[in-house]
mmCIF file of N, CA, C and O in Angstrom:
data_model
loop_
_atom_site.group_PDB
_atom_site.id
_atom_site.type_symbol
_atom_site.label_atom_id
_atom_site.label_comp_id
_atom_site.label_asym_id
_atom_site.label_seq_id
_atom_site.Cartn_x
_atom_site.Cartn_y
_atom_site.Cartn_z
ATOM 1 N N UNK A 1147 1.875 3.622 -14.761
ATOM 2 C CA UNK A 1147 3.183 3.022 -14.597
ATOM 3 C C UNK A 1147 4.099 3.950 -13.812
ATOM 4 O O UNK A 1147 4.863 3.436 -12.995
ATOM 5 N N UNK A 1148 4.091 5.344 -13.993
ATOM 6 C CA UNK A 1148 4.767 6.240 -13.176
ATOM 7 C C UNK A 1148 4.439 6.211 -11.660
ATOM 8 O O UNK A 1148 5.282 6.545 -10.827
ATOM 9 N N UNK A 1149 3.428 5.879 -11.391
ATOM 10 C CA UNK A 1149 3.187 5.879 -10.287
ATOM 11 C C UNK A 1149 3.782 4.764 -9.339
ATOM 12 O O UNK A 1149 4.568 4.983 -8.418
ATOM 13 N N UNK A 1150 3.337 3.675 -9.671
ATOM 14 C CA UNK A 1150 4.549 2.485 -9.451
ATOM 15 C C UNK A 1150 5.654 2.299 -9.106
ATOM 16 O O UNK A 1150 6.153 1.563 -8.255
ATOM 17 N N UNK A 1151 6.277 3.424 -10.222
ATOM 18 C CA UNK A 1151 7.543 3.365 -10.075
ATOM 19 C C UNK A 1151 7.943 4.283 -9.170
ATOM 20 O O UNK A 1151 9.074 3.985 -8.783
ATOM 21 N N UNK A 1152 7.506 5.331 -8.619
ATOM 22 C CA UNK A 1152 7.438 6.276 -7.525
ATOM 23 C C UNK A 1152 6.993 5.709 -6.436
ATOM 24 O O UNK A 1152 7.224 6.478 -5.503
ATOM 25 N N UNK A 1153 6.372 4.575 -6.004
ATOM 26 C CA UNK A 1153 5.964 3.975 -4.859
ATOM 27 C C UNK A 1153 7.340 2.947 -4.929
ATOM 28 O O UNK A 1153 7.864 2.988 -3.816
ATOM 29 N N UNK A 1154 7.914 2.269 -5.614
ATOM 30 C CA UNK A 1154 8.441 1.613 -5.943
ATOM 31 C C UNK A 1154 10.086 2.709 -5.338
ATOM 32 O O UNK A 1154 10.715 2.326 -4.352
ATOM 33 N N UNK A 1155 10.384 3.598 -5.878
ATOM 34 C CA UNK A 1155 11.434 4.524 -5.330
ATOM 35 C C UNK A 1155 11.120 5.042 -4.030
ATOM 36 O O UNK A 1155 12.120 5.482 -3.464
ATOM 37 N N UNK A 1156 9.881 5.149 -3.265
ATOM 38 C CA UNK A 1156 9.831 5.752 -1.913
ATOM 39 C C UNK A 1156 10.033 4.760 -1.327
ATOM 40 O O UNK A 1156 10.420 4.984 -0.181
ATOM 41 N N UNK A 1157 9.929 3.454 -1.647
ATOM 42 C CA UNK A 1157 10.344 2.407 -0.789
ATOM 43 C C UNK A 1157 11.845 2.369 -1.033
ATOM 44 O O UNK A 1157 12.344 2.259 0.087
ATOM 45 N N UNK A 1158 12.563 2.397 -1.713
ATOM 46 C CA UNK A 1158 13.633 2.246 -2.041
ATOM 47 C C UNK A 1158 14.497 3.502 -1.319
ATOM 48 O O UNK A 1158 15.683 3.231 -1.131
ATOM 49 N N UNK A 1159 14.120 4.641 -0.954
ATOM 50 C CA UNK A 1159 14.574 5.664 -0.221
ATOM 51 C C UNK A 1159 14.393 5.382 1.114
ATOM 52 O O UNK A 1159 15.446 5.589 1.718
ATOM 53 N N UNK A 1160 13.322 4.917 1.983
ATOM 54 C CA UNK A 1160 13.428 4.540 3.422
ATOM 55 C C UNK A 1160 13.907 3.247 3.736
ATOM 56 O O UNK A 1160 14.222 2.267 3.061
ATOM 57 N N UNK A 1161 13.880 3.494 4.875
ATOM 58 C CA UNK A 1161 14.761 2.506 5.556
ATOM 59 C C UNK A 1161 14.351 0.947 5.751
ATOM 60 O O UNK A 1161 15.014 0.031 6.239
ATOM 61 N N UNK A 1162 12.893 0.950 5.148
ATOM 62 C CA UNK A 1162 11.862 -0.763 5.212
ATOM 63 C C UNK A 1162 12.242 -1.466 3.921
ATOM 64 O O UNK A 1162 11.702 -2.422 3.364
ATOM 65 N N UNK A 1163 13.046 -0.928 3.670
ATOM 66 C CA UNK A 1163 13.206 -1.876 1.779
ATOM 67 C C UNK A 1163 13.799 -2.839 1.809
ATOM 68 O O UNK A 1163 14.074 -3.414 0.756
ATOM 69 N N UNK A 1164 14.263 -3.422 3.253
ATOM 70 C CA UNK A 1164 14.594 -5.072 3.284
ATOM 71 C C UNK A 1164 13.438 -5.377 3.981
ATOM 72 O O UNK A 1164 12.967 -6.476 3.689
ATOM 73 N N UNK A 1165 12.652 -4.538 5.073
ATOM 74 C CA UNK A 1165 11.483 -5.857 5.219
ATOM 75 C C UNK A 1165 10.245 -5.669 4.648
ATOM 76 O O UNK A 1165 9.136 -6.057 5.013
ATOM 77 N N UNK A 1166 10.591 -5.022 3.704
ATOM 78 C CA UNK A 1166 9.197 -5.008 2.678
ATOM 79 C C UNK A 1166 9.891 -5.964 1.772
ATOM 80 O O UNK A 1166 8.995 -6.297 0.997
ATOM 81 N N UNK A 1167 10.842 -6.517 1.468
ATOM 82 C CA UNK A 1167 11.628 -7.551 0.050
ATOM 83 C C UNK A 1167 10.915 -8.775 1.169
ATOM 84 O O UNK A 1167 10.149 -9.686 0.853
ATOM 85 N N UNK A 1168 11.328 -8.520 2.230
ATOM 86 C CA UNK A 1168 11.155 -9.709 2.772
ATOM 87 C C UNK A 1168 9.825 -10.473 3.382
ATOM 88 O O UNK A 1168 9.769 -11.590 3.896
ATOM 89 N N UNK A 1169 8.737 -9.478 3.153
ATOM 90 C CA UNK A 1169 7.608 -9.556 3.290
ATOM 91 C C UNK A 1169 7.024 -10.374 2.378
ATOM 92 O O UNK A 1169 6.429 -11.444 2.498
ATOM 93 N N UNK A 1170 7.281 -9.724 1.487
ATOM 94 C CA UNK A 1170 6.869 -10.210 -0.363
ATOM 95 C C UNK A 1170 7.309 -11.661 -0.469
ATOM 96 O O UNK A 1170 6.681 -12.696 -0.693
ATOM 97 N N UNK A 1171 8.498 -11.420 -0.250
ATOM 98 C CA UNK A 1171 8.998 -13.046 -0.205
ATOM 99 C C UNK A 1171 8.663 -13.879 0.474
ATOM 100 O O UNK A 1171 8.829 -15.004 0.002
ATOM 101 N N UNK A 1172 8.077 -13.803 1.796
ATOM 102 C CA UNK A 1172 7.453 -14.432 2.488
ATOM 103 C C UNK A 1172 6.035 -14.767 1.655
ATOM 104 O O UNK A 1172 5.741 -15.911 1.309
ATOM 105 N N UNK A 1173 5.417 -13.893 1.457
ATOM 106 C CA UNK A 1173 3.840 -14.029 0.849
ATOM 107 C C UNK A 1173 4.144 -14.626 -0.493
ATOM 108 O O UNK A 1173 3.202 -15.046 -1.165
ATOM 109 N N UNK A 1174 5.291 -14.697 -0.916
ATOM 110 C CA UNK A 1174 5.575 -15.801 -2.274
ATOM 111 C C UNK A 1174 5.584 -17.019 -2.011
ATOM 112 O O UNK A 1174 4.725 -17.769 -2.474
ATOM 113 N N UNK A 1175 6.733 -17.513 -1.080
ATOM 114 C CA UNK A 1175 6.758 -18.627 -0.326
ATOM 115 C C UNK A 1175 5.779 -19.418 -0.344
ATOM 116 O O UNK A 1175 5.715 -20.493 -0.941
ATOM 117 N N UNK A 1176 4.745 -18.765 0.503
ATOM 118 C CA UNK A 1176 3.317 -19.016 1.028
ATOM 119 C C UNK A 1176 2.728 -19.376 -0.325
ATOM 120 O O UNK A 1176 2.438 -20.573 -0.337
ATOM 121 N N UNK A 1177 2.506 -18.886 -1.238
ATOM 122 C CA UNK A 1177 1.664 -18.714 -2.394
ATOM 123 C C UNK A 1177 2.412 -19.993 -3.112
ATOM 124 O O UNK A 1177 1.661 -20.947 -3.314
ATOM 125 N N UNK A 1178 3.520 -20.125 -3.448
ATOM 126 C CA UNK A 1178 3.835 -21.057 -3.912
ATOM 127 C C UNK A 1178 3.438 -22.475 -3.329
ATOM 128 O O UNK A 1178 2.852 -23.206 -4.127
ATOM 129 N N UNK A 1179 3.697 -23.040 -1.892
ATOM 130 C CA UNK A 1179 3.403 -23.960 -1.003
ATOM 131 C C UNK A 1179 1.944 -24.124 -1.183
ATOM 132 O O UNK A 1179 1.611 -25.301 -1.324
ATOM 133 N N UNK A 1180 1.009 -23.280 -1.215
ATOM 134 C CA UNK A 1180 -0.490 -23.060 -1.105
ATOM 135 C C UNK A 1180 -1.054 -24.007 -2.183
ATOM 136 O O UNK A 1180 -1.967 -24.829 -2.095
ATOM 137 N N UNK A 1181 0.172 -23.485 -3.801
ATOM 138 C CA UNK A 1181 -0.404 -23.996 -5.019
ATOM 139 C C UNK A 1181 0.466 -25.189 -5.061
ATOM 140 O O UNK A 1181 -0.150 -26.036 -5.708
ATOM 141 N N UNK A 1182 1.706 -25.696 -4.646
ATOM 142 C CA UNK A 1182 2.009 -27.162 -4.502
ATOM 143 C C UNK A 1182 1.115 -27.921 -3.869
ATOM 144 O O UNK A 1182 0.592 -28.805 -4.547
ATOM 145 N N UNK A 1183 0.702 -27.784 -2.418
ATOM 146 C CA UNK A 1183 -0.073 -28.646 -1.652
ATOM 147 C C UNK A 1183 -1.607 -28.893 -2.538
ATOM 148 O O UNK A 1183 -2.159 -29.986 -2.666
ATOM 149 N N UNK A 1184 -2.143 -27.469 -3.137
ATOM 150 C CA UNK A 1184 -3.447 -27.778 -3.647
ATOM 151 C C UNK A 1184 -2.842 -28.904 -5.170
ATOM 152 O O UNK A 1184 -3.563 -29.813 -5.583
ATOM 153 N N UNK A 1185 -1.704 -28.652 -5.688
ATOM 154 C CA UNK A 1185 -1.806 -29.319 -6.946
ATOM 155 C C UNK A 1185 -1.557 -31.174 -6.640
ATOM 156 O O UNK A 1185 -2.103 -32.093 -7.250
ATOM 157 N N UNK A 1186 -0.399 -31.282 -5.321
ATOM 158 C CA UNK A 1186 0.001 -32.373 -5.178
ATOM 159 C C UNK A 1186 -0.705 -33.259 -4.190
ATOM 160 O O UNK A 1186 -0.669 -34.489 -4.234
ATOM 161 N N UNK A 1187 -1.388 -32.502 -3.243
ATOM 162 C CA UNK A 1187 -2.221 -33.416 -2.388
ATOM 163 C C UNK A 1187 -3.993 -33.425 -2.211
ATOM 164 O O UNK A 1187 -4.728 -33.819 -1.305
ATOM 165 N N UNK A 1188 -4.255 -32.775 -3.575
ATOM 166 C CA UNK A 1188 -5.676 -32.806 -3.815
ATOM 167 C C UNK A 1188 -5.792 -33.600 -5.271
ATOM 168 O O UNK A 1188 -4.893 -33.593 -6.112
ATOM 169 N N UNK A 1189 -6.682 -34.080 -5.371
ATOM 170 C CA UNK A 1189 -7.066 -34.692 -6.963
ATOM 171 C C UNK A 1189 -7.949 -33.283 -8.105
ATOM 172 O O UNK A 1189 -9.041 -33.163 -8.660
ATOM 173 N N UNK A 1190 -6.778 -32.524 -7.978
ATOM 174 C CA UNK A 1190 -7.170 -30.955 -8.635
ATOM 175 C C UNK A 1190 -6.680 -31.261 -10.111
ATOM 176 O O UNK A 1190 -7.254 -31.041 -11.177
ATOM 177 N N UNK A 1191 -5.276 -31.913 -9.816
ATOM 178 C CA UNK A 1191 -4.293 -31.950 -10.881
ATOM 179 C C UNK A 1191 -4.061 -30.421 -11.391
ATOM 180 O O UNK A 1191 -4.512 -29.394 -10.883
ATOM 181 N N UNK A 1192 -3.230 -30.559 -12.540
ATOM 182 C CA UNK A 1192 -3.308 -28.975 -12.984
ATOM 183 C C UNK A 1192 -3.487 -27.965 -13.291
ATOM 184 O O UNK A 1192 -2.881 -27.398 -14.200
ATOM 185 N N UNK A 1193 -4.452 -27.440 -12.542
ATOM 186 C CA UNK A 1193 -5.538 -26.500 -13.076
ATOM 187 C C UNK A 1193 -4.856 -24.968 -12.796
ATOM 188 O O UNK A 1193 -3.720 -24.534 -12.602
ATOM 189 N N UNK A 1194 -6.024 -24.495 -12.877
ATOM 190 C CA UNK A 1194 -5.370 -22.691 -13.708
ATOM 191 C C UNK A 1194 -5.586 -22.539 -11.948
ATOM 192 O O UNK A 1194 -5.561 -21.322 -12.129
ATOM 193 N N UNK A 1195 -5.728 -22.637 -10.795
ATOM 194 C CA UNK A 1195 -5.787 -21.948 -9.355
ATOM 195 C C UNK A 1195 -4.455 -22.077 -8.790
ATOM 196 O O UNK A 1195 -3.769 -21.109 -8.462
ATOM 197 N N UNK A 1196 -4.072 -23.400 -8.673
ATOM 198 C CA UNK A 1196 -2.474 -24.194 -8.726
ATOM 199 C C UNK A 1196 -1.130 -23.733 -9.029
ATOM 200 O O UNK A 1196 -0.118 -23.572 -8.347
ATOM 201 N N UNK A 1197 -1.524 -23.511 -10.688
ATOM 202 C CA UNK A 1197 -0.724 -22.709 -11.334
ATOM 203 C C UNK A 1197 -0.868 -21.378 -11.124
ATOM 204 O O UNK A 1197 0.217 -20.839 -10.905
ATOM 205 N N UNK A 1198 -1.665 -20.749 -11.109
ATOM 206 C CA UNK A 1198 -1.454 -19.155 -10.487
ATOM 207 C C UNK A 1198 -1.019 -18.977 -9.597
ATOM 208 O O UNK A 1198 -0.312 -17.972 -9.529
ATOM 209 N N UNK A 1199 -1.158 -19.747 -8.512
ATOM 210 C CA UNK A 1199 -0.195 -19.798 -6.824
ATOM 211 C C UNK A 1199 1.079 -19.897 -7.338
ATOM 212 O O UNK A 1199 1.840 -18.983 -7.021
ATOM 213 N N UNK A 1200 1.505 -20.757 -8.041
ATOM 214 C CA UNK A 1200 2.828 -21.000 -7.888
ATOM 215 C C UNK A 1200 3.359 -20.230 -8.807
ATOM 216 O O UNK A 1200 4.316 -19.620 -8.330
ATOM 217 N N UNK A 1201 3.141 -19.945 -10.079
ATOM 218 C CA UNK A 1201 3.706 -19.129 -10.496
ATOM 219 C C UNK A 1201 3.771 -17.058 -9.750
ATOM 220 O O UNK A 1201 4.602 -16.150 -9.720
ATOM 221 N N UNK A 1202 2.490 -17.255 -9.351
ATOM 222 C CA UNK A 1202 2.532 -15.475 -8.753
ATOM 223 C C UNK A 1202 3.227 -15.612 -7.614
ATOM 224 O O UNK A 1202 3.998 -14.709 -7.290
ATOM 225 N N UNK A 1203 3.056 -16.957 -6.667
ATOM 226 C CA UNK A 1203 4.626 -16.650 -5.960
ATOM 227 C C UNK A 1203 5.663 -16.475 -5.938
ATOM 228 O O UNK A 1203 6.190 -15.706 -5.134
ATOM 229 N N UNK A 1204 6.396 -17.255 -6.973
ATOM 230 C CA UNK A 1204 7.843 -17.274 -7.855
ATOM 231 C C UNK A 1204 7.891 -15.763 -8.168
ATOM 232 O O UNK A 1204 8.882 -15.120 -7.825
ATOM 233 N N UNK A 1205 6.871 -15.179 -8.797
ATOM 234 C CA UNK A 1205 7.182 -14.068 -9.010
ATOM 235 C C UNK A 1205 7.778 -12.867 -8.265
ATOM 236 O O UNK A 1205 8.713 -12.082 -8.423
ATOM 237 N N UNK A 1206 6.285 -13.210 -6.917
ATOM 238 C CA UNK A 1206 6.574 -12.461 -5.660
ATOM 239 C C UNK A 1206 8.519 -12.447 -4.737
ATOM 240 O O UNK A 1206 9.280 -11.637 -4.208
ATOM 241 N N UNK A 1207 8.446 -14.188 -5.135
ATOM 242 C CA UNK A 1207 10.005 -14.041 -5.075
ATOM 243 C C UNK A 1207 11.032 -13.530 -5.063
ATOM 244 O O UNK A 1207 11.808 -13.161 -4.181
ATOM 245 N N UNK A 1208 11.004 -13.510 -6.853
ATOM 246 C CA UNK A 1208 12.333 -12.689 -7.470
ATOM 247 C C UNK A 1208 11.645 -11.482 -8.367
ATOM 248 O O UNK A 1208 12.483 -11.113 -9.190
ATOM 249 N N UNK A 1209 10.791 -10.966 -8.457
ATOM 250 C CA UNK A 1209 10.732 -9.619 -8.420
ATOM 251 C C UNK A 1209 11.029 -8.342 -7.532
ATOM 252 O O UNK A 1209 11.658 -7.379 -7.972
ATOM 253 N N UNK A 1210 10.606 -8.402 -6.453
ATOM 254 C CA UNK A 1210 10.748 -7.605 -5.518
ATOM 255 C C UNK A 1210 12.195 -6.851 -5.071
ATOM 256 O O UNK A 1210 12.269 -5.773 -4.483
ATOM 257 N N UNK A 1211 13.049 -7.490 -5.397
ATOM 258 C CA UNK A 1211 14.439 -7.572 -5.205
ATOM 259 C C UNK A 1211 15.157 -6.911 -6.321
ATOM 260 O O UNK A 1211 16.197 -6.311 -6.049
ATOM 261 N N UNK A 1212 14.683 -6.951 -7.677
ATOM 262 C CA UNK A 1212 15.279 -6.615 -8.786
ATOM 263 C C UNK A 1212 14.597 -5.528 -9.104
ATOM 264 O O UNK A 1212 15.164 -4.678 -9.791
ATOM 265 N N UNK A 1213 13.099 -5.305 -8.627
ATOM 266 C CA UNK A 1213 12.691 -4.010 -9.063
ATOM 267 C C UNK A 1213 13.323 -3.103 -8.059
ATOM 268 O O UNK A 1213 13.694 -1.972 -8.374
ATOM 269 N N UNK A 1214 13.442 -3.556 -6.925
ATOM 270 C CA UNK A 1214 14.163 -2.170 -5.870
ATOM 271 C C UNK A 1214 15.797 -1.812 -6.468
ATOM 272 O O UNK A 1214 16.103 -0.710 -6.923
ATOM 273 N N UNK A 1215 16.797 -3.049 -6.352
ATOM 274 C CA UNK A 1215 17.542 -2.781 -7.242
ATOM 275 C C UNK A 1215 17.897 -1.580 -8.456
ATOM 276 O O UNK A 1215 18.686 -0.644 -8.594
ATOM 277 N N UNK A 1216 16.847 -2.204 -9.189
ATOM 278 C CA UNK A 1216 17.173 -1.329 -10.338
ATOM 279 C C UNK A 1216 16.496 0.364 -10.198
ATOM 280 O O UNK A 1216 16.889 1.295 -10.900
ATOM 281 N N UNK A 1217 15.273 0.493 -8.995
ATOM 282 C CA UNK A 1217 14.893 1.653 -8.715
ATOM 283 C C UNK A 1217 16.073 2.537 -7.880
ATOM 284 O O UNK A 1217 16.055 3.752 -8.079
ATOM 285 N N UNK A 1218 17.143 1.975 -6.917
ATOM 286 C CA UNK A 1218 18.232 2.374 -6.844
ATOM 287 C C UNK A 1218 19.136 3.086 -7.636
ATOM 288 O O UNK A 1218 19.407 4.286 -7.653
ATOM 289 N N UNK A 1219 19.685 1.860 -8.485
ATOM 290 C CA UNK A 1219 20.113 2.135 -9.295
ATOM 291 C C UNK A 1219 20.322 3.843 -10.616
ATOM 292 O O UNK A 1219 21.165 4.663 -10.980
ATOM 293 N N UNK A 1220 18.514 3.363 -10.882
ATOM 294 C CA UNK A 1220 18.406 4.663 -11.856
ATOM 295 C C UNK A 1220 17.925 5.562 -11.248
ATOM 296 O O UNK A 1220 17.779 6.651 -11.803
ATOM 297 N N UNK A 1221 17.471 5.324 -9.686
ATOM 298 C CA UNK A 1221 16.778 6.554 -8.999
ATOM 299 C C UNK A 1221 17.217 7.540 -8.856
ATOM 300 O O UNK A 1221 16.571 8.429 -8.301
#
């Protein structure tokens, strides 16, 4: 976990820590859309592949943003 959080603060010290937020968010985006289209335009219905897209995108979302944040913060 320390380590993380030290990769997590070296990003937060250079100067890419908006287009690394914005990277992530992009590859959330994506991940989310990936697991809508597979859930809504395939006869998959709701299965555990679907739901992992969309939820690990959401994540990819609004994590990225709040962990740099707060690595600011207490850094």
């Amino acid at each position: 976990m320390d380590d993380a959080l030290e990769l997590v603060d070296g990003i937060a010290d250079s100067e890419l820590e908006g287009a690394f937020v914005w990277l992530l968010r992009l590859v959330g985006l994506l991940a989310v859309a990936a697991g809508l289209g597979l859930w809504l335009l395939t006869d998959m219905g709701l299965l555990v592949l679907p739901l992992l897209l969309i939820v690990g995108g959401l994540a990819l979302l609004i994590v990225p943003g709040l962990l740099l944040s707060v690595a600011e913060l207490f850094g």
